[in-house]
Coordinates of N, CA and C and ligand atoms in Angstrom, one line a residue:
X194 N 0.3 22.2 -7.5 CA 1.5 21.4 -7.3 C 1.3 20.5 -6.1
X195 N 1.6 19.3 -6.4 CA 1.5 18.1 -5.1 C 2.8 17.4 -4.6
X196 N 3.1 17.4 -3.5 CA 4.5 16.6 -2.9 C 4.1 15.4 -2.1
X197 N 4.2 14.0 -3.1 CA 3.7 12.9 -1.8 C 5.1 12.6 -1.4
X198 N 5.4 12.5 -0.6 CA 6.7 12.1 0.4 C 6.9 10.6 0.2
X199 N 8.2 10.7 -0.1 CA 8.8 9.4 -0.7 C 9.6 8.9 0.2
X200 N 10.3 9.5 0.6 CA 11.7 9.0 1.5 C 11.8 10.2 2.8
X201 N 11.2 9.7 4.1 CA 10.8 10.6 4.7 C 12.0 10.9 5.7
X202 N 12.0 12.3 6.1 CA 13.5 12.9 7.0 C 13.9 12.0 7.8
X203 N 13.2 11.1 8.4 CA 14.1 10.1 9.8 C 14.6 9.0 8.7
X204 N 13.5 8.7 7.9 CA 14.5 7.1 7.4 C 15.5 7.5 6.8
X205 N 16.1 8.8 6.2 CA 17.4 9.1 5.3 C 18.0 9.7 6.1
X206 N 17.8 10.0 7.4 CA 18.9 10.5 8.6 C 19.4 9.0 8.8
X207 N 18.2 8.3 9.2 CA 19.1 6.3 9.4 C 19.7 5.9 8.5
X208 N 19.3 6.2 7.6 CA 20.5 5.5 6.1 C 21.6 5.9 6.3
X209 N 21.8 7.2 6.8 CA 23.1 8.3 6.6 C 23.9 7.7 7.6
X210 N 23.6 7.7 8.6 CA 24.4 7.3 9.7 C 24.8 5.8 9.4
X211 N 24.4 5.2 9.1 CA 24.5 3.7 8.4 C 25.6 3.7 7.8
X212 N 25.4 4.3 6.4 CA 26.6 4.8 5.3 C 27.7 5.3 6.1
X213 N 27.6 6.3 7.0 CA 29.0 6.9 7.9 C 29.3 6.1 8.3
X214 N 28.5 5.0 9.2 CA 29.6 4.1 9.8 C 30.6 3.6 9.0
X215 N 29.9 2.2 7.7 CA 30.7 2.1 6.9 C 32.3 2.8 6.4
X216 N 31.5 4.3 6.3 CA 32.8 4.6 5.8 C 33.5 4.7 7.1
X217 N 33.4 4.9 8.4 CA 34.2 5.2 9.0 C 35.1 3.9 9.0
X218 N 34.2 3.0 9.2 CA 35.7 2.0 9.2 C 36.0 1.7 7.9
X219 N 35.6 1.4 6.7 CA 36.4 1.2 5.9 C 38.0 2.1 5.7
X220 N 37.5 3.4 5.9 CA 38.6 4.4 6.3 C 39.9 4.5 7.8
X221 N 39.0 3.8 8.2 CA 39.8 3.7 10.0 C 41.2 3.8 9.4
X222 N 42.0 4.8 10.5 CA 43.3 4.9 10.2 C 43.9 6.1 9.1
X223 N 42.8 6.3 8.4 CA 43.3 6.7 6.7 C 42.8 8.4 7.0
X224 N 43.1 8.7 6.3 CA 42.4 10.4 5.8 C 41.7 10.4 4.5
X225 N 40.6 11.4 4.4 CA 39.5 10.9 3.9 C 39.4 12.6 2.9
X226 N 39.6 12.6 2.0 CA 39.3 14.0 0.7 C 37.8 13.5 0.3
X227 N 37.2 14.3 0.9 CA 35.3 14.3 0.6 C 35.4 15.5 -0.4
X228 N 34.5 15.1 -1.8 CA 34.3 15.9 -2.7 C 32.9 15.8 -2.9
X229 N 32.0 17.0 -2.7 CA 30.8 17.4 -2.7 C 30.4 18.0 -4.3
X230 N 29.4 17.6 -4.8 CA 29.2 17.9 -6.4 C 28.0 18.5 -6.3
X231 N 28.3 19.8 -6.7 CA 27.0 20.8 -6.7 C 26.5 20.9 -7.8
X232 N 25.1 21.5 -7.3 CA 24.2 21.8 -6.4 C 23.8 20.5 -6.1
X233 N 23.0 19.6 -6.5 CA 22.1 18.7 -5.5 C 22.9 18.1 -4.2
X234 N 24.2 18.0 -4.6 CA 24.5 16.9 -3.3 C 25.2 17.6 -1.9
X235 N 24.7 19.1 -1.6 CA 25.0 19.8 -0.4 C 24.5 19.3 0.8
X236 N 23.0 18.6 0.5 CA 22.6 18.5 1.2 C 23.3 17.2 2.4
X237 N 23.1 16.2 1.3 CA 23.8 14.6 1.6 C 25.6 14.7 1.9
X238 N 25.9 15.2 1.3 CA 27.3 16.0 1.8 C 27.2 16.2 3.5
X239 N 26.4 17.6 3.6 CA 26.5 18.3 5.0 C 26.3 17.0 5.7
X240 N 25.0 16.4 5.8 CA 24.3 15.6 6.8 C 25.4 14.6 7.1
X241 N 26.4 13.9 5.5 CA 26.9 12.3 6.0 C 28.5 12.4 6.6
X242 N 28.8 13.8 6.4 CA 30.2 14.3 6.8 C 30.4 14.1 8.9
X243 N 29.2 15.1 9.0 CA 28.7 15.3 10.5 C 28.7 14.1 11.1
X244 N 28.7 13.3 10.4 CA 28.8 11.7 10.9 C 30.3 11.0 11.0
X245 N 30.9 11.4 10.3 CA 32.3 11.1 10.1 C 33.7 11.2 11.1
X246 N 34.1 10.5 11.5 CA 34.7 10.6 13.0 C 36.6 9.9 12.7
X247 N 36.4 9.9 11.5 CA 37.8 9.8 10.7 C 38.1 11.4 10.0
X248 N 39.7 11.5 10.0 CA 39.9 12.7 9.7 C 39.7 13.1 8.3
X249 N 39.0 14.2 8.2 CA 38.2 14.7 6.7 C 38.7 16.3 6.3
X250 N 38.9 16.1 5.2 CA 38.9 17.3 4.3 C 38.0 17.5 3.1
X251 N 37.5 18.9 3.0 CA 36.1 18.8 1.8 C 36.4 19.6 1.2
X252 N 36.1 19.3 -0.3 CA 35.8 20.3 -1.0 C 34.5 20.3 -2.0
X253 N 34.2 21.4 -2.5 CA 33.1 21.0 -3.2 C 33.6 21.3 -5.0
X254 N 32.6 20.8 -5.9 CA 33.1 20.5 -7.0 C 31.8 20.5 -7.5
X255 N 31.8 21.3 -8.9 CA 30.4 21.9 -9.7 C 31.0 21.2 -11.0
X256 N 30.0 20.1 -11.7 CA 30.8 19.7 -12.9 C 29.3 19.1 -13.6
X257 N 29.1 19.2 -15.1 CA 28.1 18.6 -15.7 C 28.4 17.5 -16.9
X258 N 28.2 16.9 -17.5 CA 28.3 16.5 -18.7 C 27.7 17.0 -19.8
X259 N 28.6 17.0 -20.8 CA 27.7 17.2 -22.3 C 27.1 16.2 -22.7
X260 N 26.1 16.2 -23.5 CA 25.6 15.4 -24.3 C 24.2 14.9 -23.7
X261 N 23.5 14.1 -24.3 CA 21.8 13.9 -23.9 C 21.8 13.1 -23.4
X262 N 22.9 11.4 -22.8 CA 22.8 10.9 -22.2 C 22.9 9.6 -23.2
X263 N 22.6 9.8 -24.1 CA 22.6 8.6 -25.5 C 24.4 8.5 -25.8
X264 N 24.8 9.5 -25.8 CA 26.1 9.8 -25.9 C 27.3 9.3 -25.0
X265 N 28.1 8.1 -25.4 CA 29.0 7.3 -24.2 C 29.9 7.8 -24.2
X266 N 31.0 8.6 -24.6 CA 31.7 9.1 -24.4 C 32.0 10.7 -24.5
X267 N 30.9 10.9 -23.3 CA 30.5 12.6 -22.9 C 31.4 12.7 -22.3
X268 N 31.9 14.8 -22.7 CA 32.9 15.4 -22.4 C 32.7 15.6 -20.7
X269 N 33.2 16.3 -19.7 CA 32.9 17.0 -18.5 C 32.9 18.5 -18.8
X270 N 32.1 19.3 -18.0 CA 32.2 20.6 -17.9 C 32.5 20.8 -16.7
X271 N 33.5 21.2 -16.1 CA 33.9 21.6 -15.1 C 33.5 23.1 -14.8
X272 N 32.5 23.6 -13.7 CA 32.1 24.9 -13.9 C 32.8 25.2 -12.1
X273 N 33.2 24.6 -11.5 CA 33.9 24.9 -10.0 C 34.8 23.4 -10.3
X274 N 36.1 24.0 -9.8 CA 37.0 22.7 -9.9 C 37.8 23.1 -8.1
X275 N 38.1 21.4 -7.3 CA 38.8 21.2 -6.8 C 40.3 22.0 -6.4
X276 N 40.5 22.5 -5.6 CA 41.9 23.1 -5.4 C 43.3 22.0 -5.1
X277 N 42.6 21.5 -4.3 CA 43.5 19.9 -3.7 C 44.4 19.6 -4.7
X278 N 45.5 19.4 -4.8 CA 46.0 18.3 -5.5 C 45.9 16.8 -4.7
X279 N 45.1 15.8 -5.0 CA 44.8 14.8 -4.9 C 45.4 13.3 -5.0
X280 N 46.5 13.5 -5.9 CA 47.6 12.4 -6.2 C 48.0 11.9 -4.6
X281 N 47.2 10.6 -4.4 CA 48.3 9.9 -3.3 C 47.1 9.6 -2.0
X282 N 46.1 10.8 -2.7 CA 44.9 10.6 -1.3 C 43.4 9.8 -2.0
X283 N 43.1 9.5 -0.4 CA 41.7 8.3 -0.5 C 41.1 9.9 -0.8
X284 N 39.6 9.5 -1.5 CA 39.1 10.4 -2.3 C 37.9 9.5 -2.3
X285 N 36.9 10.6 -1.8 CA 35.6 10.0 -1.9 C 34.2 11.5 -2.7
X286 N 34.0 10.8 -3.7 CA 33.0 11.8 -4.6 C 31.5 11.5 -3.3
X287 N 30.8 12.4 -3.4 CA 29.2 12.9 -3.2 C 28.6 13.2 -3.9
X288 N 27.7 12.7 -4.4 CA 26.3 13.0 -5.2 C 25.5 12.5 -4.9
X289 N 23.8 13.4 -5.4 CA 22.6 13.7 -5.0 C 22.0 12.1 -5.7
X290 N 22.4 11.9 -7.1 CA 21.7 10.5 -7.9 C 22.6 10.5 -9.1
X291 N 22.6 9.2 -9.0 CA 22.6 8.9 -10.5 C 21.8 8.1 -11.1
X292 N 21.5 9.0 -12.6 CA 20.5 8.6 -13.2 C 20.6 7.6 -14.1
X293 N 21.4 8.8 -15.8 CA 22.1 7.7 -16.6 C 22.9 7.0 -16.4
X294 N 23.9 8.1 -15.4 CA 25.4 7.2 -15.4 C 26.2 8.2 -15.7
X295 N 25.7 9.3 -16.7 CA 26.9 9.6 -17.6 C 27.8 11.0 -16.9
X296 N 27.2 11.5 -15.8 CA 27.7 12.6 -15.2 C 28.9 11.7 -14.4
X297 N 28.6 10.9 -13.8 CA 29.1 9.9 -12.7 C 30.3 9.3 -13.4
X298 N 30.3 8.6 -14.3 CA 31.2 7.9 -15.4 C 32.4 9.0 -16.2
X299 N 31.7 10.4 -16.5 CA 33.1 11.2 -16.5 C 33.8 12.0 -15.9
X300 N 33.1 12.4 -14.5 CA 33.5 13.0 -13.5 C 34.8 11.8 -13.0
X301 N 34.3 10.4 -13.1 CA 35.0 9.8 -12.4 C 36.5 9.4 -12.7
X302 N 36.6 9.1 -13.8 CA 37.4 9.1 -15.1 C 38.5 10.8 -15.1
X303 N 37.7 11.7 -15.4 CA 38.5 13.0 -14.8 C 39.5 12.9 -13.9
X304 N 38.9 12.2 -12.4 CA 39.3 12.4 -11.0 C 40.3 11.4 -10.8
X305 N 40.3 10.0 -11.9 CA 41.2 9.4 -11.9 C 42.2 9.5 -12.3
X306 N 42.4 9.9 -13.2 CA 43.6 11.1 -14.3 C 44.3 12.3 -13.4
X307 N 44.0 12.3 -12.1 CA 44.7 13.1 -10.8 C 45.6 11.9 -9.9
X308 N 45.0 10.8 -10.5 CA 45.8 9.6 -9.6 C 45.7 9.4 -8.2
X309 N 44.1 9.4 -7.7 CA 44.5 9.4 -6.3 C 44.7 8.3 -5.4
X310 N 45.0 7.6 -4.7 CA 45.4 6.7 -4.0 C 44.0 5.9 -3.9
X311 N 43.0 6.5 -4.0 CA 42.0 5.6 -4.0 C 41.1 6.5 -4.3
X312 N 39.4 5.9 -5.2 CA 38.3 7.2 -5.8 C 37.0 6.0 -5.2
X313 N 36.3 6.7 -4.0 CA 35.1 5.9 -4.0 C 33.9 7.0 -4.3
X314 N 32.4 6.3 -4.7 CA 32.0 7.3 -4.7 C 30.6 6.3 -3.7
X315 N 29.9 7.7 -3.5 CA 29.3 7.3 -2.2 C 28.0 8.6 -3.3
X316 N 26.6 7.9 -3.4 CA 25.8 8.3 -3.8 C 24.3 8.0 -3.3
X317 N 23.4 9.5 -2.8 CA 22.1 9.4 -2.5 C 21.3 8.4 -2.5
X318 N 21.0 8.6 -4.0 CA 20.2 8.0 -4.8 C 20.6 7.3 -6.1
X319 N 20.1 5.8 -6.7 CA 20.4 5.4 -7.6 C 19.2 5.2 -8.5
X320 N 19.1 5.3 -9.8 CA 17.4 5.2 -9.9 C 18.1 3.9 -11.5
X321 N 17.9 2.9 -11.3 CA 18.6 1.8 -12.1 C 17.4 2.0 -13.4
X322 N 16.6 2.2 -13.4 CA 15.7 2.3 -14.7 C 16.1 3.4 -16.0
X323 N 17.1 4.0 -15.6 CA 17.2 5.1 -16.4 C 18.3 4.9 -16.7
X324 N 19.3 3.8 -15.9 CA 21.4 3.7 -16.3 C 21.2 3.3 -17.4
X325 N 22.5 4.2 -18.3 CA 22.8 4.1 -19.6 C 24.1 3.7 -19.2
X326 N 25.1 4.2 -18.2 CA 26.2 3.7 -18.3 C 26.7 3.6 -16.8
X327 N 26.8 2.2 -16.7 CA 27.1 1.8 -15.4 C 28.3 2.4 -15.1
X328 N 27.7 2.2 -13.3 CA 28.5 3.6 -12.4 C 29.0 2.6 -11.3
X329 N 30.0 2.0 -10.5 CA 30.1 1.5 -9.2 C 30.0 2.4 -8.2
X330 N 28.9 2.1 -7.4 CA 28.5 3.0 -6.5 C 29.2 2.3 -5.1
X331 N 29.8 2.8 -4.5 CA 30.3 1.8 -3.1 C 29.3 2.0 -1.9
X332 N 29.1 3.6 -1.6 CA 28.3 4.1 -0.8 C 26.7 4.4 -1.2
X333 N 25.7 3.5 -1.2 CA 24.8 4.4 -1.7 C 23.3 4.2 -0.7
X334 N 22.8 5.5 -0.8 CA 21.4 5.6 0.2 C 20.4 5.0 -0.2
X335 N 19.5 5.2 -1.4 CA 18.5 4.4 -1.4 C 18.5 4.2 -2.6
X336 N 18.3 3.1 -3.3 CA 17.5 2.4 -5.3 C 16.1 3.0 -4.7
X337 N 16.2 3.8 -6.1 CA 14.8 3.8 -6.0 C 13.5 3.9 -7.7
X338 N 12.7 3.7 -7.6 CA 11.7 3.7 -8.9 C 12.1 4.8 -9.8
X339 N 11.2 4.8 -11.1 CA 11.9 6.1 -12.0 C 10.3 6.9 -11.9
X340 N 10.7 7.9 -10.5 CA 10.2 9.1 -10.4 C 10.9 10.2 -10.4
X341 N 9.6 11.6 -10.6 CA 10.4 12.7 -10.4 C 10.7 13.0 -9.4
X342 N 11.6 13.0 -8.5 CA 12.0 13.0 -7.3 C 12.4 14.5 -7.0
X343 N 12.4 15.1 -5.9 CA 12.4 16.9 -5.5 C 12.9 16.4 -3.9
X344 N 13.7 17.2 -3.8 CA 13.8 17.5 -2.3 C 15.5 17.1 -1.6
X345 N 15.5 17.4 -0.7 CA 16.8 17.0 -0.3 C 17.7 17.2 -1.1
X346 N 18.4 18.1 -1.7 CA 19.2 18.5 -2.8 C 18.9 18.8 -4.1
X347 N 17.6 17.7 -4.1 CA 17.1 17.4 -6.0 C 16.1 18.6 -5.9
X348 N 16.3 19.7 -7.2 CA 15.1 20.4 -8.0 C 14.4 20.0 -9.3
X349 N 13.7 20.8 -9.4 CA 12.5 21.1 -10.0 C 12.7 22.7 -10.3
X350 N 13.3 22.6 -11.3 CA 13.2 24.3 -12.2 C 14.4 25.2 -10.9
X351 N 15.2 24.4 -10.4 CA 15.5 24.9 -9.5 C 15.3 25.1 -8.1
X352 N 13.8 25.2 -8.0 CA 13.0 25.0 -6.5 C 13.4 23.4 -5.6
X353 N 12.6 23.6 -4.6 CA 12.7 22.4 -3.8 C 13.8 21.8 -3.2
X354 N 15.2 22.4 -3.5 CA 16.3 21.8 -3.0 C 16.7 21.5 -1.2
X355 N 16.1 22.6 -0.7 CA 16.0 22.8 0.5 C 14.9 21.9 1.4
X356 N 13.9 21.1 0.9 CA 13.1 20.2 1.3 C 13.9 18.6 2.5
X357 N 13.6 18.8 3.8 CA 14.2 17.6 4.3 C 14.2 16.2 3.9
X358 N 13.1 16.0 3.1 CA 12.7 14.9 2.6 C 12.9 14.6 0.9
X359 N 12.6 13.5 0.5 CA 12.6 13.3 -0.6 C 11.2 13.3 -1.2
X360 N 10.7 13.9 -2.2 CA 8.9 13.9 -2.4 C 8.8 13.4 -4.2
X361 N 7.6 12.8 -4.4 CA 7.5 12.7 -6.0 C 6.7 14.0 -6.3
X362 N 7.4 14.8 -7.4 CA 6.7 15.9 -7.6 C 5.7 15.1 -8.6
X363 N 4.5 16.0 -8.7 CA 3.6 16.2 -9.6 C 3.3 17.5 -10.2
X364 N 3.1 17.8 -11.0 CA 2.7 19.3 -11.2 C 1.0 19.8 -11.7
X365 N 0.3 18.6 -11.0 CA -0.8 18.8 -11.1 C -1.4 20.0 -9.9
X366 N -2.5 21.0 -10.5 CA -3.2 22.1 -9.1 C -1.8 23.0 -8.9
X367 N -0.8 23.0 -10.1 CA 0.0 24.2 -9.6 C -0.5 25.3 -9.4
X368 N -0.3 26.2 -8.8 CA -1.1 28.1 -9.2 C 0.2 28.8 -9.0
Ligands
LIG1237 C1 22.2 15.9 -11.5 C2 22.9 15.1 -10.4 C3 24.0 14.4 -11.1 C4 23.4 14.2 -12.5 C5 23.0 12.8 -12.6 O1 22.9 17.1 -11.6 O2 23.4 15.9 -9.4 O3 25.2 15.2 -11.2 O4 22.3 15.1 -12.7 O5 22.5 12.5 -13.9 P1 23.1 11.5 -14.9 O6 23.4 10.2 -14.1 O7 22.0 11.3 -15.9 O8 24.3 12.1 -15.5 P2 22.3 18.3 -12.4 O9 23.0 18.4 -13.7 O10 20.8 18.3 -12.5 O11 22.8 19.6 -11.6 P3 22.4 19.9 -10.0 O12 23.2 19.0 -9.1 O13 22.9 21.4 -9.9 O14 20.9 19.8 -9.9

């Protein structure tokens, strides 16, 4: 197995802090419902919160889509849901990437059907070569190529989430 390092720990700590500012002022004044979408986006969650200097409340949220991604009007599987009732508050989603679109597009749609006073979503990674269904991303860390990317939230069979960096996996010389 080979990890060439793609997006290395200082440049996505600088992006992060970048992105917080933003949000801080865009938010200035406001309160801020941060929703974290598990597993991948723990990571980018923890790090871009810690930056946040506007008043925050978190929760985290486990949700997948059905369907193979060919499919535009995929259901949500909600496997951990939100306790908040949300109606009335700014509301900002977390996630690790988006790829097709299609997790992002009904998670969002879901979250809107709570009516919250405002839904931004603020996302890692965008990888535009793979979108099947455009997503507005307001917050986002890096566009990047269509690799297999590991690290920093993102797995591989599960593995690698806990990696500081972003890396292109290869699975060549595994043992
Ligand atoms: C990943 C990622 C997004 C989704 C993006 O989650 O966190 O939720 O896939 O793909 P899409 O744009 O094609 O819908 P995954 O289902 O792999 O779960 P994980 O976060 O637990 O790794």
């Amino acid at each position: 197995m080979a990890i060439e390092v793609y997006l290395a720990q200082e440049k996505i700590q600088a992006r992060i802090k970048e992105l917080a500012d933003e949000i801080n002022k865009d938010f200035a004044g406001k309160e801020l419902h941060v929703i974290g979408i598990l597993n991948g986006a723990f990571m980018f969650t923890a790090d871009l919160v810690r930056h946040l200097t506007i008043p925050v409340t978190l929760e985290f949220m486990a949700a997948s889509s059905y369907g193979d991604g060919t499919v535009s009007s995929g259901e949500l599987k909600i496997n951990l849901d939100i306790k908040k009732d949300i109606e009335g508050k700014h509301v900002l989603i977390i996630e690790d990437i988006v790829d097709t679109g299609l997790t992002l597009k009904v998670l969002k749609k879901n979250l809107e059907e709570r009516r919250p006073s405002s839904l931004k979503l603020a996302s890692f990674l965008f990888k535009p070569a793979r979108l099947e269904h455009p997503v507005d991303i307001d917050y986002l860390g890096f566009e990047i190529e269509d690799h297999f990317v590991i690290g920093y939230g993102l797995d591989y069979a599960g593995r690698y989430r806990e990696l500081p960096y972003v890396g292109i996996y290869s699975p060549e010389g595994e043992s």
